[in-house]
mmCIF file of C-alpha atoms in Angstrom:
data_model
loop_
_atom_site.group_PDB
_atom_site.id
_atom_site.type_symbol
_atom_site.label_atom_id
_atom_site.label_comp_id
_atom_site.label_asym_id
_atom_site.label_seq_id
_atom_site.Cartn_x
_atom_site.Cartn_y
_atom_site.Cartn_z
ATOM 1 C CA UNK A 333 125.642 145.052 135.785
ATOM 2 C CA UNK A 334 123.882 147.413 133.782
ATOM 3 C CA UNK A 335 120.904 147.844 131.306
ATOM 4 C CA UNK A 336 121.101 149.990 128.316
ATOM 5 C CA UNK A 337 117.829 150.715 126.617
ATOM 6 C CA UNK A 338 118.289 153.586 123.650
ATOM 7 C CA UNK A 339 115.717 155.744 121.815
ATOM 8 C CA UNK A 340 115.285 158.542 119.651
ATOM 9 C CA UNK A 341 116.105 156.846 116.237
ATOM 10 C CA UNK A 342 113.680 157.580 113.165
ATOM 11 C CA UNK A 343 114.395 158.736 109.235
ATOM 12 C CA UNK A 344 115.694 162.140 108.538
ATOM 13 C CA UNK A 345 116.554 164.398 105.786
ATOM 14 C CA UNK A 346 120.260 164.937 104.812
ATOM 15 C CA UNK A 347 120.668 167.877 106.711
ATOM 16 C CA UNK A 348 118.665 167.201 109.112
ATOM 17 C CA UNK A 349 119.696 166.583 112.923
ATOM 18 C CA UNK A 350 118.326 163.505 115.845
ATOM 19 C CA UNK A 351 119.199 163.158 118.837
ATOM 20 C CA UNK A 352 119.757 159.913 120.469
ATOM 21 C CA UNK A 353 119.362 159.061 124.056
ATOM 22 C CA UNK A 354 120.664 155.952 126.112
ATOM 23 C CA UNK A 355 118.744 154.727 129.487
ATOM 24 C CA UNK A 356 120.358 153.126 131.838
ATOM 25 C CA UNK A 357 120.203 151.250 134.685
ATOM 26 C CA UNK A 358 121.586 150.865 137.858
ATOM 27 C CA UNK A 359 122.905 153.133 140.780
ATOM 28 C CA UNK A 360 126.384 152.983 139.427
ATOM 29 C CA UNK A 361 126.125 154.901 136.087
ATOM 30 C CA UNK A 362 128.385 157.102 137.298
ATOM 31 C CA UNK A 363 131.608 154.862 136.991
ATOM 32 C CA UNK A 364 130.945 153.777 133.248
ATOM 33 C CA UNK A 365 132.629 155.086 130.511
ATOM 34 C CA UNK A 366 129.746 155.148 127.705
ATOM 35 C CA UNK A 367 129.957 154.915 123.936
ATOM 36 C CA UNK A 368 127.847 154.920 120.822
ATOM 37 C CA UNK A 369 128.657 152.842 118.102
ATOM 38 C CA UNK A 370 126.967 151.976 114.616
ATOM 39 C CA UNK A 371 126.616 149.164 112.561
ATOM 40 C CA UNK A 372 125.318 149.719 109.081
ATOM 41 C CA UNK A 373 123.781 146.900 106.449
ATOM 42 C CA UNK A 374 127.025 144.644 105.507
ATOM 43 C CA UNK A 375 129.544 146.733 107.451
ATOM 44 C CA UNK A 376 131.132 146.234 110.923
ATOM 45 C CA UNK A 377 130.102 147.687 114.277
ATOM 46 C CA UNK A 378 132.335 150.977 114.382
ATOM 47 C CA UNK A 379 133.210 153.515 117.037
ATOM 48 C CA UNK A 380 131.352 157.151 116.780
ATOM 49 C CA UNK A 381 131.724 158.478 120.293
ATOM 50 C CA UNK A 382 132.586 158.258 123.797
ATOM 51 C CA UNK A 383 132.669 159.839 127.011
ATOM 52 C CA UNK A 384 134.402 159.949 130.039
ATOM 53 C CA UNK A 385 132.582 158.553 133.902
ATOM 54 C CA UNK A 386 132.080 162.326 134.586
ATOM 55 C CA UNK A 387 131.460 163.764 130.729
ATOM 56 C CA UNK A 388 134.990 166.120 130.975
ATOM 57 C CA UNK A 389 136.584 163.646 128.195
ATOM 58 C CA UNK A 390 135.258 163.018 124.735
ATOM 59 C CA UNK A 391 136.272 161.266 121.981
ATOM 60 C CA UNK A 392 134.705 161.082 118.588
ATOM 61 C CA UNK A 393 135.588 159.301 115.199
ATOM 62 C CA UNK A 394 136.900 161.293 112.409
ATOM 63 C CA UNK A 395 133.799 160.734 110.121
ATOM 64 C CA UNK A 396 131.151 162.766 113.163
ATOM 65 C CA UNK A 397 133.527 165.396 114.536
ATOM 66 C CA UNK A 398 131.998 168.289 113.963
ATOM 67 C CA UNK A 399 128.719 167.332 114.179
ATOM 68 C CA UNK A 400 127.842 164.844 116.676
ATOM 69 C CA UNK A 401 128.244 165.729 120.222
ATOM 70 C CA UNK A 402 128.047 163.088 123.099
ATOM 71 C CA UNK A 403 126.906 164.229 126.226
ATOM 72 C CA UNK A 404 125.560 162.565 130.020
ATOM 73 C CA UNK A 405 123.712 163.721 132.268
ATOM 74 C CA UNK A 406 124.657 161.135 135.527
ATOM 75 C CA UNK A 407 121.537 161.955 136.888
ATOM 76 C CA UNK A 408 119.327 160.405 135.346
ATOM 77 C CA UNK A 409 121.773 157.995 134.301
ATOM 78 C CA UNK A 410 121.361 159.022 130.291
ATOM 79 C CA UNK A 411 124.343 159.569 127.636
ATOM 80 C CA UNK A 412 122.854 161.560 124.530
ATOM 81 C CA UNK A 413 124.070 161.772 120.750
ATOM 82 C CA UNK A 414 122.921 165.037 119.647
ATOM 83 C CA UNK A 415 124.074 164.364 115.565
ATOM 84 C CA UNK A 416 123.646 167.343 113.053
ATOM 85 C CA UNK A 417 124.039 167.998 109.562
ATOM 86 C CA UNK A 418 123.169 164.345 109.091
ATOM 87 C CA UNK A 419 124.346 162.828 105.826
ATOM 88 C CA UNK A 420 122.981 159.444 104.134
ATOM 89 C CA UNK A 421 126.372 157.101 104.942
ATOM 90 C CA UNK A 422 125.102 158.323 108.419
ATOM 91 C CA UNK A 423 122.241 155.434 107.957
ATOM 92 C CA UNK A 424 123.157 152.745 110.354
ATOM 93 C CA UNK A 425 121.732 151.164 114.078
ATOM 94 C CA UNK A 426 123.211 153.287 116.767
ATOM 95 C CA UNK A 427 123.998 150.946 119.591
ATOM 96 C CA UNK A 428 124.873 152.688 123.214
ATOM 97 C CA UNK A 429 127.721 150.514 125.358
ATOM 98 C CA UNK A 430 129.129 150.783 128.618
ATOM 99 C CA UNK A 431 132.345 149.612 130.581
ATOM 100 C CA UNK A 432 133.043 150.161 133.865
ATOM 101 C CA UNK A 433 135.931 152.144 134.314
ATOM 102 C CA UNK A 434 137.187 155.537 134.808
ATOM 103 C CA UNK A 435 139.501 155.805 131.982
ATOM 104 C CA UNK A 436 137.612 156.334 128.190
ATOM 105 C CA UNK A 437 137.448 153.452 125.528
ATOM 106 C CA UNK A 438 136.715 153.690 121.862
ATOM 107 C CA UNK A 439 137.235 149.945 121.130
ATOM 108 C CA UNK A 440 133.926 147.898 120.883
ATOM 109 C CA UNK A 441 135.431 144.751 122.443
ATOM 110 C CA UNK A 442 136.363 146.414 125.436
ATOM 111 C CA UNK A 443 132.754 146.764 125.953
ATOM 112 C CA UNK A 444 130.895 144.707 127.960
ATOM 113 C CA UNK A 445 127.182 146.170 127.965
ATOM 114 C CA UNK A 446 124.918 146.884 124.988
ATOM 115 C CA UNK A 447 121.943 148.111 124.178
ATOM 116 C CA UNK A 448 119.770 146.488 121.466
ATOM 117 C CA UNK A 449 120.297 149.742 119.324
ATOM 118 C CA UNK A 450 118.267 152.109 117.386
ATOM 119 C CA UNK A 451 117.997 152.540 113.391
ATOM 120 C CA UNK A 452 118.660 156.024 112.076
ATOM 121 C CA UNK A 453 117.839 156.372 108.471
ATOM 122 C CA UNK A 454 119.104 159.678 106.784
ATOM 123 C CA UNK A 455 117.527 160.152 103.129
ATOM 124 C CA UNK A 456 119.031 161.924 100.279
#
């Protein structure tokens, strides 16, 4: 079991960059793959990011390459979304996830922990 708790949301110009961090916790952050996902007003939960149990593996979705970079720091059991050149379809809640295995996952129902998320707002 593990506890996801992520900050670092807020309203930004187009342009503009956040960075997102993800708490979690637990002794065993190690062996979780960990994502970030976003759900904006009227759309589904979609994929943005993911990393591999010891960060050498990344995957991002087509729409953030470029300019989102997920990284972990095992730690102090945190995964971060540094996002830059932020755009306004950017505007969503960024939710963190984790799943316990050493391979990497980009689908959201092969998730089984969640944070409650964190609303970025990028303004035109």
């Amino acid at each position: 079991q593990v506890q996801l708790v992520e900050s670092g949301g807020g309203l930004v110009q187009a342009g503009g960059s956040l960075r997102l961090s993800c708490a979690a916790s637990g002794r065993t952050f190690s062996l979780y793959c960990m994502g970030w996902f976003r759900q904006a007003p009227g759309k589904e939960r979609e994929f943005v990011a993911a990393i591999n149990w010891s960060g050498g593996i990344t995957r991002y979705a087509d729409s953030v390459k470029g300019r989102f970079t997920i990284s972990r720091d095992n730690a102090e059991n945190t995964v971060y979304l540094q996002m830059n050149s932020l755009k306004p379809e950017d505007t969503a809640v960024y939710y963190c996830a984790a799943e316990r295995t050493f391979d990497i996952v980009t689908p959201a129902r092969l998730y089984d922990f969640w944070g409650p998320g964190t609303q970025v707002t990028v303004s035109s």
